[in-house]
Structure formats: structure tokens, C-alpha cells
C-alpha angles and dihedrals in degrees: 000000000000102000102033103027089230119153117258091217093066102111091206092067121081107211121219131184110233134188111241092207103038115265088225087066106041103008091216123150093181117135094243087066100043127091135176114248140171115253093250095052094046091050093048095043091051106155098339125118118249117240114280092253087073092056089068089049088052092054091052093044093048093048088056094046092050088061091057104027114127096187136062098256092111098048092099098027124116133159087240092055093049092047093050091048089051094049092045091050088054092049090051096057103275104136117234099210109091119125131158 
């Protein structure tokens, strides 16, 4: 999983899809904003921003996904856009302090 580096095949872990930048802020279900998370992390993160160290991981992950994407979710994606949305969310009250 993206935030904890746990294996998805572990049957004890319930897998959730989480919005890296909270859905309550940008309301985007595009692949470039979605990450896999365990149930506990997704619930605790709620609509907070993950620490900025995870933003760099998102850039790398999204670069890899763009190479294999079979849909149009990445047509309007750029690192600059993701970084700006992350910063704007922080300026609008979304706390940048969540970490698993």
C-alpha cells in the first residue's frame, strides 16, 4: 500500500482507496489523486493532507502510472498541478501533518 508499504496480499488487511489530496477539497476521483491505504490509515487520515514527504512519492508513482495508463486520467496531470493543489489545500485549512 502506498502509505505503509504493506503487501496487498495480506488477508488481514482491508484495502481502501484514499484521495491523496482530500476529496472534500478538489473532488477528484482521477487516478493521479488516488492511493491504496489500509482501513485504519484511511480512517485516521480523513480529510487531512499527508506529510509533504509523500508528495514526492506521488510524483514518482504517477510518473510510473502515466507509462501504463489505459485511460485519460493523466491527460491533464502534471507534477506542477499536483504540487499547487497540495499547497492550496494547505492554505485553505487542510492540515499537512498526517503520517501513518
